[in-house]
Amino acid sequence: MARALALVAALAQLRAADAAAAVHVEARPSPIYSTVTQKLRLKGNGFGAAGTGEHLNLQFVPTMPKTDYKVQVLSDDALAINLVAGKSWPLASDEGTDLYLSSLIDDRKGNMNQLESPTVIARVIPTPTVMHGGEKVIYMTGTTRFNINGTGFRAKTMELIFDPPLEKDVDYMLNTRSSTHMQLMLRSGRKWRSDGEPGPLKLRRIDTGAGDLRIDAKYGGVTVAEVQVDLGAHGVTVESAADHKLYQGDPELTVRGSGFNNTISLNTLKWGNSLRGKGVNYTITKASGSALTLSLKPGSVWRSNPANLPGPLKLLAVNAGVGLVPVGPTEAKKGRTVATIFEDPAITANPQQTVYQTHTHELWVTGRGFTRGAYGTKLDFDPPLQVGIDYVMMVFNRTHLLISLLDGRKWAPNTGILRVVGVDTGAGAFKRFQPVAVAHVASDADDHPSGLTVARTASQILYQTAAIRKLEIQGSSFCQGPSLTFQPPLTDGVDYSITRATSEKLSLTLKSHKKWRYEAGPLYLTSIQCGSDAPVELAYGQGIVVATVLADPTIEASERKIYATHTKRLIVQGSGFSLDGTELTLRPTSRSSYEVESVEMAEMVLILKEGKSWAPAKTKDDGKPVSIYVTKIDTGAGEVVMEDDGAIVARVFPDPSGAVCDDSCEWALDGVCDDGSAGEDREVFDDDYGGFYGYDDDYYGGYGYDYYGYGDDDDDFLAPVCEKGTDCTDCGGADPDAPTVECTNTCQWANDDYCDDTRTSGLCDLGTDCHDCGPASKGNFTTFDDDGWWDDDENYWDDDYDCFCPCGITFDGAFLHAIDATRLTGQFHTGENYDSADDDAPHVAFIKSTPNPKSRANLDDVKGVGGVFMMLLEGIVVGVGALMCAIGSWFAHKFYKGEKLPFELLAPPSAAEEAAMLSGGKANVPITPDVAYTGKG
């Protein structure tokens, strides 16, 4: 019986608890500023039972004393929490703190928690402060970057409004390095003052995520720097000279341009690699206004990493007497190419290598610095050999090249030493080269007494397996059924069969599913035997080349997206491509529409001709993509027909309407996408370390190379240097607004419960923050934006007052923290509640700024006479504040009675300012000595 009664009591208690938990609050982690957001509104249901709300007791996590806030019930589904003047929302971290409502208790109904469940109601972030920078001097374009210090800066949500106007990512780039330090970097071709006139640069508003805060509205913002006209030495320019080619160790380099200092010692250069002057790597030996001559220190090189050569030598900045002036866009550290540097070439001596005058087909040459493609490598021999007449050469890499003797030619007319006496890898004849012996030339073996000979036919080209051609061996005195020995080995009847035999020619046919060679290369015939006769060894057993076997070509299928004319390059990947020339047959693209730009063993680059299209007009009029197929390929041994319909290599889409795509970028056609449309594929390689440019200024600090005069404030990011769509050929011409990803989390800010793609802050590409934003084609992304009534009625007044004092004065330590002159604009209120019409109107706080922050100190730590003085100063400030409050109250009384004021306190705002005031914002901001806060705007 006792247990039954206990169960009934427990059930009754549960029912009572369920009845008590009658209030629901919607979770909404809206950012609010810790000190200036005056009201937080909650949306839910069940608030009406609490009456006006004066008996409500709320509990928060982190904790917040009841003396810090007042509660007001607005309706059954809306509740307002008003911050008491001088108090702040709890902030546990500079990164921001989630504020939870953990319980809601009506004191009239006991201690029962009526809240359905703990709910996050706001994200409290630090109120930003901005330090004055009026003593900081920057030049209109000569200064490439400067710093703004303060507190409460947040990397993801910083928005600044300047006077004169500057547009982020157009005029400058913003890099928030920490909560107290942000750096502005001038973009190429822009100025720090858009009007072009010298004067102060003022920061008028700042938004770190919870709305615009207006700084020093009365004075037009806080001065963050004084902009002066450029000095003459800021006009340094450098001419690009990519066609000026040098070897690593060439003793002299000339840099041409304008604005250099005629005094040699006053010129300093900043490079994109570890090159340093003042005798460390080089010395400036001649100087004029238009040219500098640099002499390389013996043992040094212009560029040090040969694996990345040939490559450009980048000059980033020049100091002609007034500090380092960038000579290219600093936001991407592009610089100017003053020369193309080649590795110092060398040939490895190998006099023990034996070649026969005609029977030896190939000669391997090793060394370093070999180039191919647009530059190519040229060798001079003794005895003379002519490329294309006596031999052909293939460069495999920077250390190996293969020389193949053409049919009917000789390595030398007589026996002896074959030498390389000259080399040119692209920068002209290497003047410091010394002749090197690469082989010993021996006479050909005498014909066998039987009269049997074999002709070298290296020009006969075969694929490994494709049975397009037969292998033909030519010579004399062949028998009807010879036994042949090959290298690599081949077996008669297993790998091939002799289908025709005459005294001068043998024809061999490859068996099905067999290969002439398992790897590409020459096929040697080493001996022939007729019947029971002894085998005839060819070329002393080394063999004679009877064919050159090429790898079977393959095409890698790909459905990469390209546009009909905007995409200028099509990359076809596969294997077995010949560096000497590979031809493709595409469908439906005609051969007259493109040219072969480059060929590597596994990749071909096709470039679209001017006025041509990847897909004929009649096949793309319906707007559907058109697939491009490779149907045939020829790498030198005949056309190979691909199976079925061929291999798909691209899908052609119609050119997007409205997409700007041209090559007007100054750095177009350099092989690097410079307009930012290639996203994460954009790569810039460090010449000395083989990775991304790091520009660690500590590395150069010992030589006075602080990056552009700003110590270690060196950028840690790369940025596009040209407007989107102006580097069409290098970037591919994709539609700048087309989504590239539907749903990934590759954004560095992914999974932080805030949408960071182009639908909100734009920090990441569309679709790359799928966790927070949802798929690119959907609209279910998170946002903390106002919904029309939620956070738009911040109130700066305590609703216990019947008359609102227009001079809300608070103190931080001993300093004046805020002078709220909001109501001096003519908007006075007497006893309205928070739901009045004017309560939802935006307010603008006119906040006075403090001058030089360097002379301020924290009074909490002041002792002795100084402390007494500061306490006296505090008393004066308090007295002045009280007097101002009294005068303000008298003005308010006069205004309320309809009496005319004896004078106008503040000039009424202009129409433009009033419109700006009404445009939105969230808070009235106090100030502290070393900073200027912002006000609502």
mmCIF file of N, CA and C in Angstrom, residues 513-603:
data_model
loop_
_atom_site.group_PDB
_atom_site.id
_atom_site.type_symbol
_atom_site.label_atom_id
_atom_site.label_comp_id
_atom_site.label_asym_id
_atom_site.label_seq_id
_atom_site.Cartn_x
_atom_site.Cartn_y
_atom_site.Cartn_z
ATOM 1 N N HIS A 513 47.878 -11.008 -79.376
ATOM 2 C CA HIS A 513 48.084 -10.818 -77.941
ATOM 3 C C HIS A 513 49.558 -10.870 -77.543
ATOM 4 N N LYS A 514 50.472 -10.718 -78.471
ATOM 5 C CA LYS A 514 51.901 -10.677 -78.170
ATOM 6 C C LYS A 514 52.424 -9.258 -78.418
ATOM 7 N N LYS A 515 53.661 -9.026 -77.964
ATOM 8 C CA LYS A 515 54.265 -7.703 -78.104
ATOM 9 C C LYS A 515 55.659 -7.825 -78.694
ATOM 10 N N TRP A 516 56.038 -6.841 -79.527
ATOM 11 C CA TRP A 516 57.394 -6.791 -80.036
ATOM 12 C C TRP A 516 58.385 -6.513 -78.883
ATOM 13 N N ARG A 517 57.974 -5.650 -77.967
ATOM 14 C CA ARG A 517 58.756 -5.384 -76.750
ATOM 15 C C ARG A 517 57.774 -5.111 -75.623
ATOM 16 N N TYR A 518 58.126 -5.500 -74.403
ATOM 17 C CA TYR A 518 57.251 -5.204 -73.270
ATOM 18 C C TYR A 518 57.434 -3.778 -72.774
ATOM 19 N N GLU A 519 58.491 -3.136 -73.211
ATOM 20 C CA GLU A 519 58.693 -1.725 -72.965
ATOM 21 C C GLU A 519 59.111 -1.072 -74.264
ATOM 22 N N ALA A 520 58.784 0.177 -74.432
ATOM 23 C CA ALA A 520 59.157 0.880 -75.650
ATOM 24 C C ALA A 520 60.677 0.957 -75.758
ATOM 25 N N GLY A 521 61.188 0.906 -77.000
ATOM 26 C CA GLY A 521 62.623 1.004 -77.217
ATOM 27 C C GLY A 521 63.032 0.323 -78.511
ATOM 28 N N PRO A 522 64.353 0.253 -78.763
ATOM 29 C CA PRO A 522 64.832 -0.370 -80.008
ATOM 30 C C PRO A 522 64.765 -1.894 -79.941
ATOM 31 N N LEU A 523 64.550 -2.529 -81.093
ATOM 32 C CA LEU A 523 64.549 -3.985 -81.204
ATOM 33 C C LEU A 523 65.803 -4.387 -81.970
ATOM 34 N N TYR A 524 66.658 -5.167 -81.315
ATOM 35 C CA TYR A 524 67.933 -5.574 -81.903
ATOM 36 C C TYR A 524 67.836 -6.999 -82.480
ATOM 37 N N LEU A 525 68.426 -7.190 -83.677
ATOM 38 C CA LEU A 525 68.667 -8.514 -84.228
ATOM 39 C C LEU A 525 70.141 -8.829 -83.964
ATOM 40 N N THR A 526 70.396 -9.833 -83.095
ATOM 41 C CA THR A 526 71.781 -10.089 -82.666
ATOM 42 C C THR A 526 72.477 -11.178 -83.467
ATOM 43 N N SER A 527 71.691 -12.115 -84.071
ATOM 44 C CA SER A 527 72.348 -13.170 -84.877
ATOM 45 C C SER A 527 71.341 -13.812 -85.823
ATOM 46 N N ILE A 528 71.881 -14.373 -86.921
ATOM 47 C CA ILE A 528 71.081 -15.129 -87.894
ATOM 48 C C ILE A 528 71.785 -16.454 -88.134
ATOM 49 N N GLN A 529 70.971 -17.538 -88.170
ATOM 50 C CA GLN A 529 71.524 -18.859 -88.432
ATOM 51 C C GLN A 529 70.726 -19.520 -89.543
ATOM 52 N N CYS A 530 71.441 -20.058 -90.549
ATOM 53 C CA CYS A 530 70.811 -20.765 -91.652
ATOM 54 C C CYS A 530 71.147 -22.256 -91.545
ATOM 55 N N GLY A 531 70.115 -23.026 -91.282
ATOM 56 C CA GLY A 531 70.302 -24.460 -91.180
ATOM 57 C C GLY A 531 71.277 -24.836 -90.091
ATOM 58 N N SER A 532 72.243 -25.692 -90.512
ATOM 59 C CA SER A 532 73.228 -26.180 -89.541
ATOM 60 C C SER A 532 74.462 -25.303 -89.481
ATOM 61 N N ASP A 533 74.486 -24.243 -90.279
ATOM 62 C CA ASP A 533 75.644 -23.364 -90.255
ATOM 63 C C ASP A 533 75.748 -22.675 -88.896
ATOM 64 N N ALA A 534 76.926 -22.233 -88.616
ATOM 65 C CA ALA A 534 77.137 -21.507 -87.357
ATOM 66 C C ALA A 534 76.404 -20.182 -87.407
ATOM 67 N N PRO A 535 75.854 -19.692 -86.283
ATOM 68 C CA PRO A 535 75.162 -18.399 -86.264
ATOM 69 C C PRO A 535 76.100 -17.263 -86.649
ATOM 70 N N VAL A 536 75.551 -16.323 -87.403
ATOM 71 C CA VAL A 536 76.304 -15.133 -87.791
ATOM 72 C C VAL A 536 76.031 -14.045 -86.746
ATOM 73 N N GLU A 537 77.078 -13.719 -85.953
ATOM 74 C CA GLU A 537 76.929 -12.675 -84.941
ATOM 75 C C GLU A 537 76.965 -11.315 -85.611
ATOM 76 N N LEU A 538 76.069 -10.455 -85.233
ATOM 77 C CA LEU A 538 75.953 -9.129 -85.841
ATOM 78 C C LEU A 538 76.526 -8.079 -84.905
ATOM 79 N N ALA A 539 77.403 -7.227 -85.450
ATOM 80 C CA ALA A 539 78.037 -6.136 -84.700
ATOM 81 C C ALA A 539 78.696 -6.660 -83.440
ATOM 82 N N TYR A 540 79.527 -7.722 -83.658
ATOM 83 C CA TYR A 540 80.248 -8.317 -82.537
ATOM 84 C C TYR A 540 79.311 -8.776 -81.417
ATOM 85 N N GLY A 541 78.117 -9.220 -81.793
ATOM 86 C CA GLY A 541 77.175 -9.732 -80.821
ATOM 87 C C GLY A 541 76.298 -8.669 -80.169
ATOM 88 N N GLN A 542 76.611 -7.367 -80.409
ATOM 89 C CA GLN A 542 75.774 -6.311 -79.820
ATOM 90 C C GLN A 542 74.446 -6.186 -80.558
ATOM 91 N N GLY A 543 74.396 -6.621 -81.792
ATOM 92 C CA GLY A 543 73.165 -6.575 -82.548
ATOM 93 C C GLY A 543 72.984 -5.291 -83.332
ATOM 94 N N ILE A 544 72.076 -5.377 -84.283
ATOM 95 C CA ILE A 544 71.764 -4.232 -85.144
ATOM 96 C C ILE A 544 70.282 -3.906 -84.969
ATOM 97 N N VAL A 545 69.975 -2.622 -84.845
ATOM 98 C CA VAL A 545 68.592 -2.196 -84.637
ATOM 99 C C VAL A 545 67.815 -2.387 -85.932
ATOM 100 N N VAL A 546 66.710 -3.150 -85.868
ATOM 101 C CA VAL A 546 65.875 -3.382 -87.036
ATOM 102 C C VAL A 546 64.521 -2.686 -86.924
ATOM 103 N N ALA A 547 64.210 -2.100 -85.728
ATOM 104 C CA ALA A 547 62.948 -1.363 -85.563
ATOM 105 C C ALA A 547 63.003 -0.583 -84.257
ATOM 106 N N THR A 548 62.220 0.473 -84.229
ATOM 107 C CA THR A 548 61.994 1.223 -82.993
ATOM 108 C C THR A 548 60.566 0.966 -82.556
ATOM 109 N N VAL A 549 60.397 0.414 -81.373
ATOM 110 C CA VAL A 549 59.073 0.023 -80.874
ATOM 111 C C VAL A 549 58.539 1.121 -79.965
ATOM 112 N N LEU A 550 57.349 1.614 -80.277
ATOM 113 C CA LEU A 550 56.696 2.638 -79.468
ATOM 114 C C LEU A 550 55.662 1.992 -78.543
ATOM 115 N N ALA A 551 55.457 2.619 -77.409
ATOM 116 C CA ALA A 551 54.433 2.142 -76.466
ATOM 117 C C ALA A 551 53.057 2.269 -77.091
ATOM 118 N N ASP A 552 52.196 1.307 -76.793
ATOM 119 C CA ASP A 552 50.818 1.401 -77.266
ATOM 120 C C ASP A 552 50.170 2.652 -76.680
ATOM 121 N N PRO A 553 49.646 3.524 -77.498
ATOM 122 C CA PRO A 553 49.023 4.744 -76.966
ATOM 123 C C PRO A 553 47.667 4.444 -76.335
ATOM 124 N N THR A 554 47.380 5.122 -75.227
ATOM 125 C CA THR A 554 46.075 5.013 -74.582
ATOM 126 C C THR A 554 45.541 6.406 -74.300
ATOM 127 N N ILE A 555 44.226 6.512 -74.166
ATOM 128 C CA ILE A 555 43.561 7.774 -73.830
ATOM 129 C C ILE A 555 42.787 7.582 -72.536
ATOM 130 N N GLU A 556 42.979 8.509 -71.595
ATOM 131 C CA GLU A 556 42.260 8.451 -70.325
ATOM 132 C C GLU A 556 40.916 9.163 -70.467
ATOM 133 N N ALA A 557 39.841 8.445 -70.198
ATOM 134 C CA ALA A 557 38.505 9.021 -70.328
ATOM 135 C C ALA A 557 38.289 10.110 -69.281
ATOM 136 N N SER A 558 37.652 11.200 -69.693
ATOM 137 C CA SER A 558 37.381 12.304 -68.780
ATOM 138 C C SER A 558 36.168 13.064 -69.290
ATOM 139 N N GLU A 559 35.329 13.526 -68.352
ATOM 140 C CA GLU A 559 34.170 14.329 -68.708
ATOM 141 C C GLU A 559 34.314 15.732 -68.140
ATOM 142 N N ARG A 560 35.531 16.265 -68.220
ATOM 143 C CA ARG A 560 35.763 17.618 -67.706
ATOM 144 C C ARG A 560 34.903 18.613 -68.474
ATOM 145 N N LYS A 561 34.447 19.631 -67.754
ATOM 146 C CA LYS A 561 33.555 20.632 -68.326
ATOM 147 C C LYS A 561 34.363 21.737 -68.986
ATOM 148 N N ILE A 562 34.060 22.016 -70.251
ATOM 149 C CA ILE A 562 34.673 23.140 -70.943
ATOM 150 C C ILE A 562 33.572 23.913 -71.658
ATOM 151 N N TYR A 563 33.892 25.148 -72.057
ATOM 152 C CA TYR A 563 32.930 25.980 -72.777
ATOM 153 C C TYR A 563 33.327 26.082 -74.244
ATOM 154 N N ALA A 564 32.315 26.337 -75.065
ATOM 155 C CA ALA A 564 32.491 26.259 -76.516
ATOM 156 C C ALA A 564 33.633 27.128 -77.019
ATOM 157 N N THR A 565 33.714 28.374 -76.567
ATOM 158 C CA THR A 565 34.788 29.266 -77.012
ATOM 159 C C THR A 565 35.550 29.903 -75.855
ATOM 160 N N HIS A 566 34.922 30.023 -74.686
ATOM 161 C CA HIS A 566 35.596 30.664 -73.553
ATOM 162 C C HIS A 566 36.760 29.834 -73.023
ATOM 163 N N THR A 567 36.654 28.513 -73.096
ATOM 164 C CA THR A 567 37.755 27.653 -72.671
ATOM 165 C C THR A 567 38.757 27.563 -73.808
ATOM 166 N N LYS A 568 39.974 28.005 -73.535
ATOM 167 C CA LYS A 568 40.975 28.076 -74.597
ATOM 168 C C LYS A 568 41.840 26.833 -74.701
ATOM 169 N N ARG A 569 41.951 26.079 -73.617
ATOM 170 C CA ARG A 569 42.816 24.911 -73.642
ATOM 171 C C ARG A 569 42.041 23.651 -73.262
ATOM 172 N N LEU A 570 42.360 22.562 -73.943
ATOM 173 C CA LEU A 570 41.810 21.253 -73.624
ATOM 174 C C LEU A 570 42.981 20.317 -73.365
ATOM 175 N N ILE A 571 43.002 19.707 -72.205
ATOM 176 C CA ILE A 571 44.080 18.786 -71.827
ATOM 177 C C ILE A 571 43.592 17.360 -72.038
ATOM 178 N N VAL A 572 44.344 16.596 -72.821
ATOM 179 C CA VAL A 572 44.045 15.191 -73.073
ATOM 180 C C VAL A 572 45.144 14.377 -72.406
ATOM 181 N N GLN A 573 44.759 13.462 -71.520
ATOM 182 C CA GLN A 573 45.724 12.661 -70.788
ATOM 183 C C GLN A 573 45.648 11.207 -71.216
ATOM 184 N N GLY A 574 46.751 10.516 -71.063
ATOM 185 C CA GLY A 574 46.823 9.109 -71.453
ATOM 186 C C GLY A 574 48.219 8.592 -71.250
ATOM 187 N N SER A 575 48.705 7.767 -72.181
ATOM 188 C CA SER A 575 50.057 7.231 -72.095
ATOM 189 C C SER A 575 50.565 6.940 -73.491
ATOM 190 N N GLY A 576 51.896 6.833 -73.614
ATOM 191 C CA GLY A 576 52.496 6.475 -74.883
ATOM 192 C C GLY A 576 52.572 7.602 -75.890
ATOM 193 N N PHE A 577 52.334 8.858 -75.465
ATOM 194 C CA PHE A 577 52.408 9.963 -76.410
ATOM 195 C C PHE A 577 53.871 10.202 -76.798
ATOM 196 N N SER A 578 54.100 10.515 -78.044
ATOM 197 C CA SER A 578 55.451 10.746 -78.547
ATOM 198 C C SER A 578 55.791 12.220 -78.457
ATOM 199 N N LEU A 579 56.964 12.511 -77.880
ATOM 200 C CA LEU A 579 57.390 13.894 -77.769
ATOM 201 C C LEU A 579 57.703 14.494 -79.132
ATOM 202 N N ASP A 580 58.005 13.635 -80.103
ATOM 203 C CA ASP A 580 58.316 14.136 -81.435
ATOM 204 C C ASP A 580 57.072 14.508 -82.226
ATOM 205 N N GLY A 581 55.912 14.126 -81.730
ATOM 206 C CA GLY A 581 54.688 14.472 -82.427
ATOM 207 C C GLY A 581 53.621 13.412 -82.274
ATOM 208 N N THR A 582 52.455 13.830 -81.837
ATOM 209 C CA THR A 582 51.313 12.927 -81.688
ATOM 210 C C THR A 582 50.095 13.606 -82.282
ATOM 211 N N GLU A 583 49.351 12.878 -83.065
ATOM 212 C CA GLU A 583 48.156 13.429 -83.691
ATOM 213 C C GLU A 583 46.916 12.687 -83.208
ATOM 214 N N LEU A 584 45.868 13.470 -82.927
ATOM 215 C CA LEU A 584 44.590 12.929 -82.493
ATOM 216 C C LEU A 584 43.530 13.222 -83.538
ATOM 217 N N THR A 585 42.549 12.350 -83.616
ATOM 218 C CA THR A 585 41.350 12.615 -84.398
ATOM 219 C C THR A 585 40.188 12.739 -83.411
ATOM 220 N N LEU A 586 39.581 13.933 -83.373
ATOM 221 C CA LEU A 586 38.494 14.198 -82.441
ATOM 222 C C LEU A 586 37.156 14.189 -83.167
ATOM 223 N N ARG A 587 36.121 13.883 -82.424
ATOM 224 C CA ARG A 587 34.757 13.988 -82.935
ATOM 225 C C ARG A 587 33.895 14.693 -81.890
ATOM 226 N N PRO A 588 33.212 15.779 -82.212
ATOM 227 C CA PRO A 588 33.005 16.370 -83.546
ATOM 228 C C PRO A 588 33.964 17.525 -83.851
ATOM 229 N N THR A 589 34.964 17.791 -83.022
ATOM 230 C CA THR A 589 35.859 18.919 -83.232
ATOM 231 C C THR A 589 36.774 18.653 -84.421
ATOM 232 N N SER A 590 36.819 19.604 -85.346
ATOM 233 C CA SER A 590 37.652 19.439 -86.539
ATOM 234 C C SER A 590 39.104 19.789 -86.219
ATOM 235 N N ARG A 591 40.029 19.223 -86.986
ATOM 236 C CA ARG A 591 41.457 19.474 -86.766
ATOM 237 C C ARG A 591 41.813 20.925 -87.037
ATOM 238 N N SER A 592 41.062 21.605 -87.851
ATOM 239 C CA SER A 592 41.352 23.005 -88.171
ATOM 240 C C SER A 592 40.957 23.953 -87.039
ATOM 241 N N SER A 593 40.276 23.434 -86.006
ATOM 242 C CA SER A 593 39.806 24.298 -84.918
ATOM 243 C C SER A 593 40.846 24.487 -83.820
ATOM 244 N N TYR A 594 41.881 23.664 -83.792
ATOM 245 C CA TYR A 594 42.828 23.735 -82.688
ATOM 246 C C TYR A 594 44.240 23.440 -83.188
ATOM 247 N N GLU A 595 45.188 23.780 -82.313
ATOM 248 C CA GLU A 595 46.591 23.435 -82.536
ATOM 249 C C GLU A 595 47.105 22.659 -81.332
ATOM 250 N N VAL A 596 48.133 21.852 -81.567
ATOM 251 C CA VAL A 596 48.769 21.130 -80.472
ATOM 252 C C VAL A 596 49.805 22.057 -79.852
ATOM 253 N N GLU A 597 49.542 22.474 -78.593
ATOM 254 C CA GLU A 597 50.449 23.414 -77.939
ATOM 255 C C GLU A 597 51.664 22.711 -77.346
ATOM 256 N N SER A 598 51.446 21.571 -76.708
ATOM 257 C CA SER A 598 52.564 20.849 -76.105
ATOM 258 C C SER A 598 52.206 19.384 -75.981
ATOM 259 N N VAL A 599 53.258 18.554 -75.950
ATOM 260 C CA VAL A 599 53.082 17.105 -75.811
ATOM 261 C C VAL A 599 54.060 16.600 -74.764
ATOM 262 N N GLU A 600 53.539 15.914 -73.776
ATOM 263 C CA GLU A 600 54.346 15.167 -72.820
ATOM 264 C C GLU A 600 53.996 13.690 -72.978
ATOM 265 N N MET A 601 54.736 12.829 -72.298
ATOM 266 C CA MET A 601 54.497 11.394 -72.461
ATOM 267 C C MET A 601 53.100 10.981 -72.033
ATOM 268 N N ALA A 602 52.517 11.732 -71.093
ATOM 269 C CA ALA A 602 51.196 11.351 -70.565
ATOM 270 C C ALA A 602 50.171 12.462 -70.727
ATOM 271 N N GLU A 603 50.495 13.518 -71.470
ATOM 272 C CA GLU A 603 49.556 14.635 -71.557
ATOM 273 C C GLU A 603 49.792 15.434 -72.826
#
